[in-house]
Amino acid sequence: MTTILELNGVTKSYKQGQEVLTVLDHISMQVNKGEFGAILGPSGSGKSTLLSVIGALTSPSNGEVILNGRNVHTMNGKEQTSLRLKEIGFIFQQSNLIPFLTVEEQLLLVGKLIKQKERLQERALELLSHLGLAERSSHYPEQLSGGEQQRVAIARALMNEPKLILADEPTASLDRERGKSVVELLVKETKERHIATIMVTHDESMIRDCDWVYRMR
Ligand code: ADP
Ligand code: MG
């Protein structure tokens, strides 16, 4: 097994006036390639904060995050931006698609942000057809169902061939059946691509196919 992500004693506290609120308290974990893991916990337990720290969107107060052998929080801002663009795919509760771009254009846009621009359109169309969206490639987000929008968000997250997918409540705006099929798709892509995915959820029914579950209180 190859470790792709390692957390060592990650702590995150916020100052609130005189008080200090410790949201993450010495979290250590290892994630291997090919694993689909879930972080489960009630609202306010720090799940999104943990994903933000892993994805270099927020600095930890203490501890380290090692992604693909590199310490994420000792990099400069430019290196972090490049890391987020090339090595991490983000998926959120709302698909956050751009309303005036077609499905295909959503993918081309993230592809254009990286240096390696070969076969962009070909790769976008391959991904869309792989995710069952071939017929939707020239549609706008408002013409899609919630489940389809989330599948486009998955395709967009995969466009730059990341090593790690961070999904924050990707099923929360979907009904149970559509939610389950989004999770199944994420599991399948994780295994096929031999990448790692961490999914945050508060829904016990979404964790059936997980390789591991981390519970937050
Ligand atoms: P979850 O995603 O599990 O619902 P969050 O990670 O969003 O939880 O939040 C965990 C706790 O941290 C909450 O009590 C929240 O109010 C607090 N928190 C999150 N971000 C900040 C911030 N930027 N400043 C102060 N407190 C914050
Ligand atoms: Mg959250």
Coordinates of N, CA and C and ligand atoms in Angstrom, one line a residue:
M1 N 0.9 -1.2 0.0 CA 0.0 0.0 0.0 C 0.9 1.2 0.0
T2 N 0.5 2.2 -0.8 CA 1.3 3.4 -0.8 C 0.5 4.5 -0.1
T3 N 1.2 5.2 0.8 CA 0.5 6.3 1.6 C 0.5 7.5 0.7
I4 N -0.6 8.1 0.5 CA -0.7 9.3 -0.3 C -0.9 10.6 0.7
L5 N -1.5 10.3 1.8 CA -1.7 11.5 2.7 C -1.5 11.0 4.2
E6 N -0.8 11.9 4.9 CA -0.5 11.6 6.3 C -0.8 12.9 7.1
L7 N -1.5 12.7 8.2 CA -1.7 13.8 9.2 C -1.1 13.4 10.5
N8 N -0.3 14.3 11.0 CA 0.4 14.1 12.3 C 0.0 15.2 13.3
G9 N -0.8 14.8 14.2 CA -1.1 15.7 15.3 C -1.7 17.0 14.9
V10 N -2.6 16.9 13.9 CA -3.2 18.2 13.4 C -4.2 18.8 14.4
T11 N -3.9 20.0 14.8 CA -4.8 20.7 15.7 C -5.2 22.1 15.1
K12 N -6.4 22.4 15.3 CA -6.9 23.7 14.8 C -7.7 24.4 15.9
S13 N -7.3 25.6 16.3 CA -8.1 26.3 17.3 C -8.4 27.7 16.8
Y14 N -9.6 28.2 17.2 CA -9.9 29.6 16.8 C -10.0 30.4 18.1
K15 N -9.6 31.6 18.0 CA -9.7 32.5 19.2 C -11.1 33.2 19.1
Q16 N -11.9 33.1 20.1 CA -13.2 33.8 20.1 C -13.2 34.7 21.4
G17 N -12.8 35.9 21.2 CA -12.7 36.8 22.3 C -11.6 36.3 23.3
Q18 N -12.0 36.0 24.5 CA -11.0 35.6 25.5 C -10.8 34.0 25.4
E19 N -11.8 33.4 24.7 CA -11.8 31.9 24.7 C -11.1 31.4 23.5
V20 N -10.6 30.2 23.7 CA -10.0 29.4 22.5 C -10.9 28.2 22.3
L21 N -11.4 28.2 21.0 CA -12.2 27.0 20.6 C -11.3 26.0 19.8
T22 N -11.1 24.9 20.4 CA -10.3 23.8 19.7 C -11.2 22.9 18.9
V23 N -11.1 23.1 17.6 CA -12.0 22.3 16.7 C -11.4 21.0 16.3
L24 N -10.1 21.0 16.1 CA -9.4 19.7 15.7 C -8.3 19.5 16.8
D25 N -8.3 18.4 17.4 CA -7.5 18.2 18.6 C -6.6 17.0 18.3
H26 N -5.3 17.2 17.8 CA -4.3 16.2 17.6 C -4.9 15.0 16.7
I27 N -5.2 15.3 15.5 CA -5.7 14.3 14.6 C -4.5 13.7 13.8
S28 N -4.4 12.4 13.9 CA -3.4 11.7 13.1 C -4.0 10.7 12.3
M29 N -3.7 10.6 11.0 CA -4.2 9.5 10.2 C -3.4 9.3 8.9
Q30 N -3.5 8.1 8.3 CA -2.8 7.8 7.1 C -3.9 7.4 6.1
V31 N -3.7 7.9 4.9 CA -4.6 7.4 3.8 C -3.8 6.9 2.7
N32 N -4.2 5.7 2.2 CA -3.4 5.0 1.1 C -4.1 5.2 -0.2
K33 N -3.3 5.0 -1.3 CA -3.9 5.1 -2.6 C -5.0 4.0 -2.8
G34 N -6.0 4.3 -3.5 CA -7.1 3.4 -3.8 C -8.1 3.3 -2.7
E35 N -8.0 4.1 -1.6 CA -8.9 4.1 -0.5 C -10.0 5.1 -0.6
F36 N -11.2 4.7 -0.3 CA -12.3 5.6 -0.2 C -12.7 5.7 1.3
G37 N -12.5 6.8 1.9 CA -12.7 6.9 3.4 C -13.8 8.0 3.7
A38 N -14.4 7.8 4.8 CA -15.4 8.8 5.2 C -15.1 9.4 6.6
I39 N -15.4 10.7 6.7 CA -15.3 11.4 8.0 C -16.8 11.7 8.3
L40 N -17.2 11.1 9.4 CA -18.6 11.1 9.8 C -18.7 11.9 11.1
G41 N -19.7 12.8 11.2 CA -19.9 13.5 12.5 C -21.0 14.5 12.3
P42 N -21.6 14.9 13.5 CA -22.7 15.9 13.4 C -22.2 17.2 13.0
S43 N -23.2 18.1 12.7 CA -22.9 19.4 12.3 C -22.1 20.2 13.4
G44 N -21.1 20.9 13.0 CA -20.3 21.6 13.9 C -19.1 20.9 14.6
S45 N -19.0 19.6 14.2 CA -17.9 18.8 14.8 C -16.5 19.0 14.2
G46 N -16.4 19.8 13.1 CA -15.1 20.2 12.6 C -14.8 19.4 11.3
K47 N -15.8 18.8 10.6 CA -15.5 18.1 9.4 C -15.0 19.0 8.3
S48 N -15.7 20.1 8.1 CA -15.2 21.0 7.0 C -13.9 21.6 7.3
T49 N -13.7 21.9 8.6 CA -12.4 22.5 9.0 C -11.3 21.5 8.7
L50 N -11.5 20.2 9.0 CA -10.5 19.2 8.7 C -10.2 19.1 7.2
L51 N -11.2 19.1 6.4 CA -11.0 19.1 4.9 C -10.2 20.3 4.4
S52 N -10.6 21.5 5.0 CA -9.9 22.7 4.6 C -8.4 22.6 5.0
V53 N -8.1 22.0 6.1 CA -6.7 21.9 6.5 C -6.0 21.0 5.6
I54 N -6.6 19.8 5.2 CA -6.0 18.9 4.3 C -5.8 19.5 3.0
G55 N -6.8 20.3 2.5 CA -6.7 20.9 1.2 C -5.9 22.2 1.1
A56 N -5.2 22.5 2.1 CA -4.4 23.7 2.1 C -5.2 25.0 2.0
L57 N -6.4 25.0 2.4 CA -7.3 26.2 2.4 C -7.2 26.9 3.7
T58 N -6.8 26.2 4.8 CA -6.7 26.8 6.1 C -5.4 26.1 6.7
S59 N -4.6 27.0 7.5 CA -3.5 26.4 8.1 C -3.8 25.8 9.5
P60 N -3.2 24.7 9.9 CA -3.4 24.2 11.2 C -2.7 25.0 12.2
S61 N -3.2 25.0 13.5 CA -2.5 25.7 14.6 C -1.2 24.9 14.9
N62 N -1.3 23.6 14.7 CA -0.2 22.7 15.1 C -0.3 21.4 14.2
G63 N 0.8 20.8 14.1 CA 0.8 19.5 13.4 C 1.1 19.7 11.9
E64 N 1.2 18.5 11.2 CA 1.5 18.6 9.8 C 0.6 17.8 8.9
V65 N 0.5 18.2 7.7 CA -0.2 17.5 6.6 C 0.8 17.2 5.5
I66 N 1.0 15.9 5.3 CA 1.9 15.5 4.2 C 1.1 14.9 3.1
L67 N 1.2 15.6 1.9 CA 0.4 15.0 0.8 C 1.5 14.6 -0.3
N68 N 1.4 13.4 -0.7 CA 2.4 12.9 -1.7 C 3.8 13.2 -1.3
G69 N 4.1 13.1 0.0 CA 5.5 13.3 0.4 C 5.9 14.7 0.7
R70 N 5.0 15.7 0.5 CA 5.4 17.1 0.8 C 4.5 17.7 1.9
N71 N 5.1 18.5 2.7 CA 4.4 19.2 3.8 C 3.6 20.3 3.2
V72 N 2.3 20.2 3.3 CA 1.4 21.2 2.6 C 1.5 22.6 3.2
H73 N 1.8 22.7 4.5 CA 1.7 24.0 5.1 C 3.0 24.7 5.3
T74 N 4.1 24.1 4.7 CA 5.3 24.8 4.7 C 5.6 25.4 3.3
M75 N 4.7 25.1 2.4 CA 4.8 25.6 1.0 C 4.4 27.1 1.0
N76 N 4.9 27.8 0.0 CA 4.3 29.2 -0.1 C 3.0 29.2 -0.9
G77 N 2.4 30.3 -0.9 CA 1.0 30.4 -1.5 C 0.9 29.9 -2.9
K78 N 1.9 30.2 -3.7 CA 1.9 29.8 -5.1 C 2.0 28.3 -5.2
E79 N 2.8 27.7 -4.4 CA 2.9 26.2 -4.4 C 1.6 25.6 -4.0
Q80 N 1.0 26.2 -3.0 CA -0.3 25.7 -2.5 C -1.4 25.8 -3.6
T81 N -1.4 26.9 -4.3 CA -2.4 27.0 -5.4 C -2.2 26.0 -6.4
S82 N -0.9 25.7 -6.8 CA -0.6 24.7 -7.8 C -1.0 23.3 -7.3
L83 N -0.7 23.1 -6.0 CA -1.1 21.8 -5.4 C -2.6 21.6 -5.5
R84 N -3.4 22.6 -5.1 CA -4.8 22.5 -5.1 C -5.4 22.3 -6.5
L85 N -4.7 22.8 -7.5 CA -5.1 22.8 -8.9 C -4.8 21.4 -9.5
K86 N -3.6 20.9 -9.2 CA -3.2 19.7 -9.9 C -3.3 18.4 -9.1
E87 N -3.3 18.5 -7.8 CA -3.2 17.2 -7.0 C -4.4 16.9 -6.2
I88 N -5.3 18.0 -6.1 CA -6.5 17.8 -5.3 C -7.7 18.1 -6.1
G89 N -8.8 17.3 -6.0 CA -10.0 17.6 -6.6 C -11.0 17.9 -5.5
F90 N -11.7 19.0 -5.6 CA -12.7 19.4 -4.5 C -14.1 19.2 -5.0
I91 N -15.0 18.6 -4.2 CA -16.4 18.5 -4.5 C -17.1 19.0 -3.2
F92 N -18.1 19.8 -3.4 CA -18.9 20.4 -2.3 C -20.3 20.0 -2.3
Q93 N -21.1 20.4 -1.3 CA -22.5 20.1 -1.2 C -23.3 20.6 -2.4
Q94 N -23.0 21.8 -2.7 CA -23.6 22.4 -3.9 C -22.5 22.2 -5.0
S95 N -23.0 21.9 -6.2 CA -22.0 21.6 -7.3 C -21.2 22.8 -7.7
N96 N -21.6 24.0 -7.3 CA -20.9 25.2 -7.7 C -20.4 25.3 -9.1
L97 N -21.4 24.9 -10.0 CA -21.1 25.0 -11.4 C -21.3 26.5 -11.9
I98 N -20.6 26.9 -12.9 CA -20.8 28.3 -13.4 C -22.0 28.3 -14.3
P99 N -23.0 29.1 -14.0 CA -24.3 29.1 -14.7 C -24.2 29.3 -16.2
F100 N -23.2 30.1 -16.6 CA -23.2 30.5 -18.0 C -22.2 29.7 -18.9
L101 N -21.7 28.6 -18.3 CA -20.8 27.7 -19.1 C -21.5 26.4 -19.2
T102 N -21.3 25.8 -20.4 CA -21.9 24.4 -20.6 C -21.1 23.4 -19.8
V103 N -21.6 22.2 -19.7 CA -21.0 21.1 -19.0 C -19.5 20.9 -19.5
E104 N -19.4 20.9 -20.8 CA -18.1 20.7 -21.4 C -17.1 21.8 -21.0
E105 N -17.7 23.0 -21.1 CA -16.8 24.2 -20.8 C -16.4 24.3 -19.3
Q106 N -17.2 23.7 -18.4 CA -16.8 23.7 -17.0 C -15.5 22.9 -16.9
L107 N -15.4 21.8 -17.6 CA -14.2 21.0 -17.5 C -13.1 21.6 -18.2
L108 N -13.3 22.2 -19.4 CA -12.2 22.9 -20.1 C -11.6 24.0 -19.3
L109 N -12.5 24.7 -18.6 CA -12.0 25.8 -17.8 C -10.9 25.4 -16.8
V110 N -11.2 24.3 -16.0 CA -10.2 23.9 -15.0 C -9.0 23.3 -15.7
G111 N -9.2 22.7 -16.9 CA -8.1 22.1 -17.6 C -7.2 23.2 -18.1
K112 N -7.7 24.4 -18.5 CA -6.9 25.5 -19.0 C -6.1 26.2 -17.9
L113 N -6.5 26.0 -16.6 CA -5.7 26.6 -15.5 C -4.4 25.9 -15.3
I114 N -4.2 24.7 -15.8 CA -2.9 24.1 -15.6 C -2.1 24.2 -16.8
K115 N -0.8 23.9 -16.7 CA 0.1 24.0 -17.8 C -0.1 23.0 -18.9
Q116 N -0.3 21.8 -18.5 CA -0.4 20.7 -19.4 C -1.7 20.7 -20.1
K117 N -1.7 21.3 -21.4 CA -3.0 21.5 -22.0 C -3.3 20.6 -23.2
E118 N -2.6 19.5 -23.2 CA -2.8 18.6 -24.4 C -4.1 17.9 -24.3
R119 N -4.7 17.7 -25.4 CA -5.9 16.8 -25.5 C -7.0 17.3 -24.5
L120 N -7.1 18.6 -24.3 CA -8.1 19.0 -23.3 C -9.5 18.6 -23.6
Q121 N -9.9 18.9 -24.8 CA -11.3 18.7 -25.2 C -11.5 17.2 -25.3
E122 N -10.6 16.5 -25.8 CA -10.7 15.0 -25.9 C -10.8 14.4 -24.5
R123 N -10.0 14.9 -23.5 CA -10.1 14.4 -22.2 C -11.4 14.7 -21.5
A124 N -11.9 15.9 -21.7 CA -13.2 16.4 -21.1 C -14.3 15.5 -21.7
L125 N -14.3 15.2 -23.0 CA -15.4 14.4 -23.5 C -15.3 13.0 -23.1
E126 N -14.1 12.5 -23.0 CA -13.9 11.1 -22.5 C -14.5 11.0 -21.1
L127 N -14.1 11.9 -20.2 CA -14.6 11.9 -18.8 C -16.1 12.0 -18.8
L128 N -16.7 12.9 -19.5 CA -18.1 13.0 -19.5 C -18.8 11.8 -20.0
S129 N -18.3 11.1 -21.0 CA -18.9 9.9 -21.5 C -18.7 8.8 -20.4
H130 N -17.6 8.8 -19.8 CA -17.3 7.8 -18.8 C -18.3 7.9 -17.6
L131 N -18.7 9.2 -17.3 CA -19.6 9.4 -16.2 C -21.0 9.5 -16.6
G132 N -21.3 9.0 -17.8 CA -22.7 9.0 -18.3 C -23.3 10.3 -18.6
L133 N -22.4 11.3 -19.0 CA -22.9 12.6 -19.2 C -22.7 13.1 -20.7
A134 N -22.4 12.1 -21.6 CA -22.1 12.5 -22.9 C -23.2 13.3 -23.6
E135 N -24.4 12.9 -23.3 CA -25.5 13.7 -23.9 C -25.8 15.0 -23.3
R136 N -25.1 15.3 -22.2 CA -25.3 16.5 -21.5 C -24.2 17.6 -21.7
S137 N -23.2 17.2 -22.6 CA -22.0 18.0 -22.6 C -22.3 19.5 -23.1
S138 N -23.3 19.7 -23.9 CA -23.6 21.1 -24.3 C -24.7 21.7 -23.6
H139 N -25.1 21.1 -22.4 CA -26.2 21.7 -21.6 C -25.6 22.6 -20.6
Y140 N -26.5 23.5 -20.1 CA -26.1 24.4 -19.0 C -26.6 23.8 -17.7
P141 N -25.9 24.2 -16.6 CA -26.3 23.6 -15.3 C -27.8 23.6 -15.0
E142 N -28.5 24.7 -15.3 CA -29.9 24.8 -14.9 C -30.8 23.7 -15.7
Q143 N -30.2 23.2 -16.7 CA -30.9 22.2 -17.5 C -30.7 20.8 -16.9
L144 N -29.9 20.7 -15.9 CA -29.6 19.3 -15.3 C -30.3 19.1 -14.0
S145 N -30.5 17.9 -13.6 CA -31.0 17.5 -12.3 C -29.9 17.7 -11.3
G146 N -30.2 17.7 -10.0 CA -29.2 17.8 -8.9 C -28.2 16.7 -9.0
G147 N -28.6 15.5 -9.3 CA -27.7 14.4 -9.3 C -26.7 14.5 -10.5
E148 N -27.3 15.0 -11.6 CA -26.4 15.2 -12.8 C -25.4 16.3 -12.5
Q149 N -25.9 17.4 -11.9 CA -24.9 18.5 -11.6 C -23.8 18.0 -10.7
Q150 N -24.1 17.1 -9.7 CA -23.1 16.6 -8.9 C -22.1 15.7 -9.7
R151 N -22.7 14.9 -10.7 CA -21.8 14.1 -11.5 C -20.8 15.0 -12.3
V152 N -21.3 16.2 -12.8 CA -20.5 17.1 -13.5 C -19.4 17.6 -12.6
A153 N -19.8 17.9 -11.3 CA -18.8 18.3 -10.3 C -17.7 17.3 -10.1
I154 N -18.1 16.0 -10.2 CA -17.1 14.9 -10.0 C -16.2 14.9 -11.2
A155 N -16.8 15.0 -12.4 CA -16.0 15.0 -13.7 C -15.0 16.2 -13.6
R156 N -15.5 17.4 -13.2 CA -14.6 18.5 -13.1 C -13.5 18.3 -12.1
A157 N -13.8 17.6 -11.0 CA -12.8 17.4 -10.0 C -11.7 16.4 -10.5
L158 N -12.1 15.5 -11.5 CA -11.2 14.5 -12.0 C -10.4 15.1 -13.2
M159 N -10.8 16.2 -13.7 CA -10.2 16.7 -15.0 C -8.7 16.9 -15.0
N160 N -8.2 17.3 -13.8 CA -6.7 17.5 -13.8 C -6.0 16.3 -13.2
E161 N -6.7 15.2 -13.2 CA -6.1 14.0 -12.7 C -5.4 14.1 -11.3
P162 N -6.2 14.5 -10.3 CA -5.7 14.7 -9.0 C -5.4 13.3 -8.3
K163 N -4.6 13.4 -7.3 CA -4.2 12.2 -6.5 C -5.2 12.0 -5.3
L164 N -5.9 13.1 -5.0 CA -6.7 13.1 -3.8 C -8.0 13.9 -4.1
I165 N -9.2 13.2 -3.8 CA -10.4 14.0 -3.9 C -10.9 14.3 -2.5
L166 N -11.3 15.5 -2.3 CA -11.9 15.9 -1.0 C -13.4 16.3 -1.3
A167 N -14.3 15.6 -0.7 CA -15.7 15.8 -1.0 C -16.4 16.1 0.3
D168 N -16.9 17.4 0.4 CA -17.6 17.9 1.6 C -19.1 17.7 1.5
E169 N -19.7 16.8 2.1 CA -21.1 16.5 2.0 C -21.7 16.5 0.6
P170 N -21.1 15.7 -0.3 CA -21.5 15.7 -1.7 C -22.9 15.2 -1.9
T171 N -23.5 14.5 -1.0 CA -24.8 14.0 -1.2 C -25.9 14.7 -0.4
A172 N -25.5 15.8 0.3 CA -26.4 16.4 1.2 C -27.6 17.1 0.5
S173 N -27.4 17.5 -0.7 CA -28.5 18.2 -1.4 C -29.3 17.3 -2.3
L174 N -29.0 16.0 -2.2 CA -29.7 15.0 -3.1 C -30.6 14.1 -2.3
D175 N -31.6 13.5 -2.9 CA -32.3 12.5 -2.2 C -31.5 11.2 -2.1
R176 N -32.0 10.3 -1.2 CA -31.1 9.1 -0.8 C -30.6 8.3 -2.0
E177 N -31.5 8.0 -3.0 CA -31.1 7.2 -4.1 C -30.0 7.9 -5.0
R178 N -30.3 9.2 -5.2 CA -29.3 9.9 -6.1 C -28.0 10.1 -5.3
G179 N -28.1 10.3 -4.0 CA -26.9 10.4 -3.1 C -26.1 9.1 -3.2
K180 N -26.8 8.0 -3.1 CA -26.1 6.7 -3.1 C -25.4 6.5 -4.4
S181 N -26.0 6.9 -5.5 CA -25.3 6.7 -6.8 C -24.1 7.6 -7.0
V182 N -24.2 8.8 -6.4 CA -23.0 9.7 -6.4 C -21.9 9.0 -5.6
V183 N -22.2 8.4 -4.5 CA -21.1 7.8 -3.7 C -20.6 6.6 -4.4
E184 N -21.5 5.8 -5.1 CA -21.0 4.6 -5.8 C -20.0 5.0 -6.9
L185 N -20.4 6.1 -7.6 CA -19.5 6.6 -8.7 C -18.2 7.1 -8.1
L186 N -18.2 7.8 -7.0 CA -16.9 8.2 -6.4 C -16.1 7.0 -6.0
V187 N -16.7 6.0 -5.4 CA -15.9 4.8 -5.1 C -15.3 4.2 -6.3
K188 N -16.1 4.0 -7.3 CA -15.6 3.4 -8.6 C -14.5 4.1 -9.2
E189 N -14.6 5.5 -9.2 CA -13.5 6.3 -9.8 C -12.2 6.2 -9.0
T190 N -12.4 6.2 -7.6 CA -11.3 6.1 -6.7 C -10.5 4.8 -7.0
K191 N -11.2 3.7 -7.1 CA -10.6 2.4 -7.3 C -9.9 2.3 -8.7
E192 N -10.7 2.7 -9.7 CA -10.1 2.6 -11.1 C -8.9 3.5 -11.3
R193 N -8.9 4.6 -10.7 CA -7.8 5.6 -10.9 C -6.7 5.4 -9.9
H194 N -7.0 4.5 -8.9 CA -6.0 4.3 -7.8 C -5.6 5.6 -7.1
I195 N -6.6 6.4 -6.9 CA -6.4 7.7 -6.1 C -7.0 7.5 -4.8
A196 N -7.1 8.5 -4.0 CA -7.7 8.4 -2.7 C -8.8 9.5 -2.6
T197 N -9.9 9.1 -1.9 CA -11.0 10.0 -1.7 C -11.4 10.1 -0.3
I198 N -11.6 11.3 0.3 CA -12.1 11.5 1.6 C -13.4 12.2 1.5
M199 N -14.5 11.5 2.0 CA -15.8 12.1 1.9 C -16.3 12.5 3.3
V200 N -16.7 13.7 3.5 CA -17.3 14.1 4.7 C -18.8 14.0 4.6
T201 N -19.4 13.4 5.7 CA -20.9 13.3 5.6 C -21.4 13.2 7.1
H202 N -22.7 13.6 7.2 CA -23.3 13.4 8.5 C -24.3 12.2 8.4
D203 N -24.3 11.6 7.2 CA -25.4 10.6 6.9 C -24.8 9.1 7.0
E204 N -25.2 8.4 8.0 CA -24.7 7.0 8.3 C -25.0 6.1 7.1
S205 N -26.1 6.4 6.3 CA -26.4 5.5 5.2 C -25.5 5.6 4.0
M206 N -24.6 6.6 4.0 CA -23.7 6.8 2.9 C -22.4 6.1 3.0
I207 N -22.1 5.4 4.1 CA -20.8 5.0 4.4 C -20.6 3.5 4.1
R208 N -21.6 2.8 3.5 CA -21.5 1.4 3.3 C -20.3 0.9 2.6
D209 N -19.9 1.6 1.5 CA -18.8 1.2 0.7 C -17.4 1.7 1.1
C210 N -17.3 2.2 2.3 CA -16.0 2.9 2.7 C -15.0 1.9 3.1
D211 N -13.7 2.2 2.8 CA -12.6 1.4 3.3 C -12.3 1.7 4.8
W212 N -12.6 3.0 5.2 CA -12.5 3.3 6.6 C -13.4 4.5 6.9
V213 N -13.7 4.6 8.2 CA -14.6 5.7 8.7 C -14.0 6.3 9.9
Y214 N -13.9 7.6 9.8 CA -13.3 8.4 11.0 C -14.4 9.1 11.6
R215 N -14.7 8.9 12.8 CA -15.9 9.6 13.5 C -15.4 10.8 14.3
M216 N -16.1 11.9 14.1 CA -15.8 13.1 14.9 C -16.9 13.4 15.8
R217 N -16.5 13.8 17.0 CA -17.5 14.2 18.0 C -17.5 15.7 18.3
Ligands
ADP1 P1 -18.8 20.8 10.3 O1 -18.3 20.9 8.9 O2 -18.6 19.4 11.0 O3 -20.3 21.2 10.4 P2 -17.1 23.0 10.8 O4 -15.7 22.5 10.5 O5 -17.7 23.9 9.8 O6 -18.0 21.8 11.2 O7 -17.0 23.9 12.2 C1 -16.6 23.4 13.4 C2 -16.6 24.4 14.5 O8 -15.6 25.4 14.2 C3 -17.9 25.2 14.6 O9 -18.2 25.4 16.0 C4 -17.6 26.5 13.9 O10 -18.4 27.5 14.4 C5 -16.1 26.7 14.1 N1 -15.5 27.5 13.1 C6 -15.3 27.1 11.8 N2 -14.7 28.0 11.1 C7 -14.4 29.0 11.9 C8 -13.7 30.3 11.8 N3 -13.2 30.7 10.6 N4 -13.6 31.1 12.9 C9 -14.2 30.7 14.1 N5 -14.8 29.5 14.3 C10 -14.9 28.7 13.2
MG2 MG -19.3 21.3 7.1

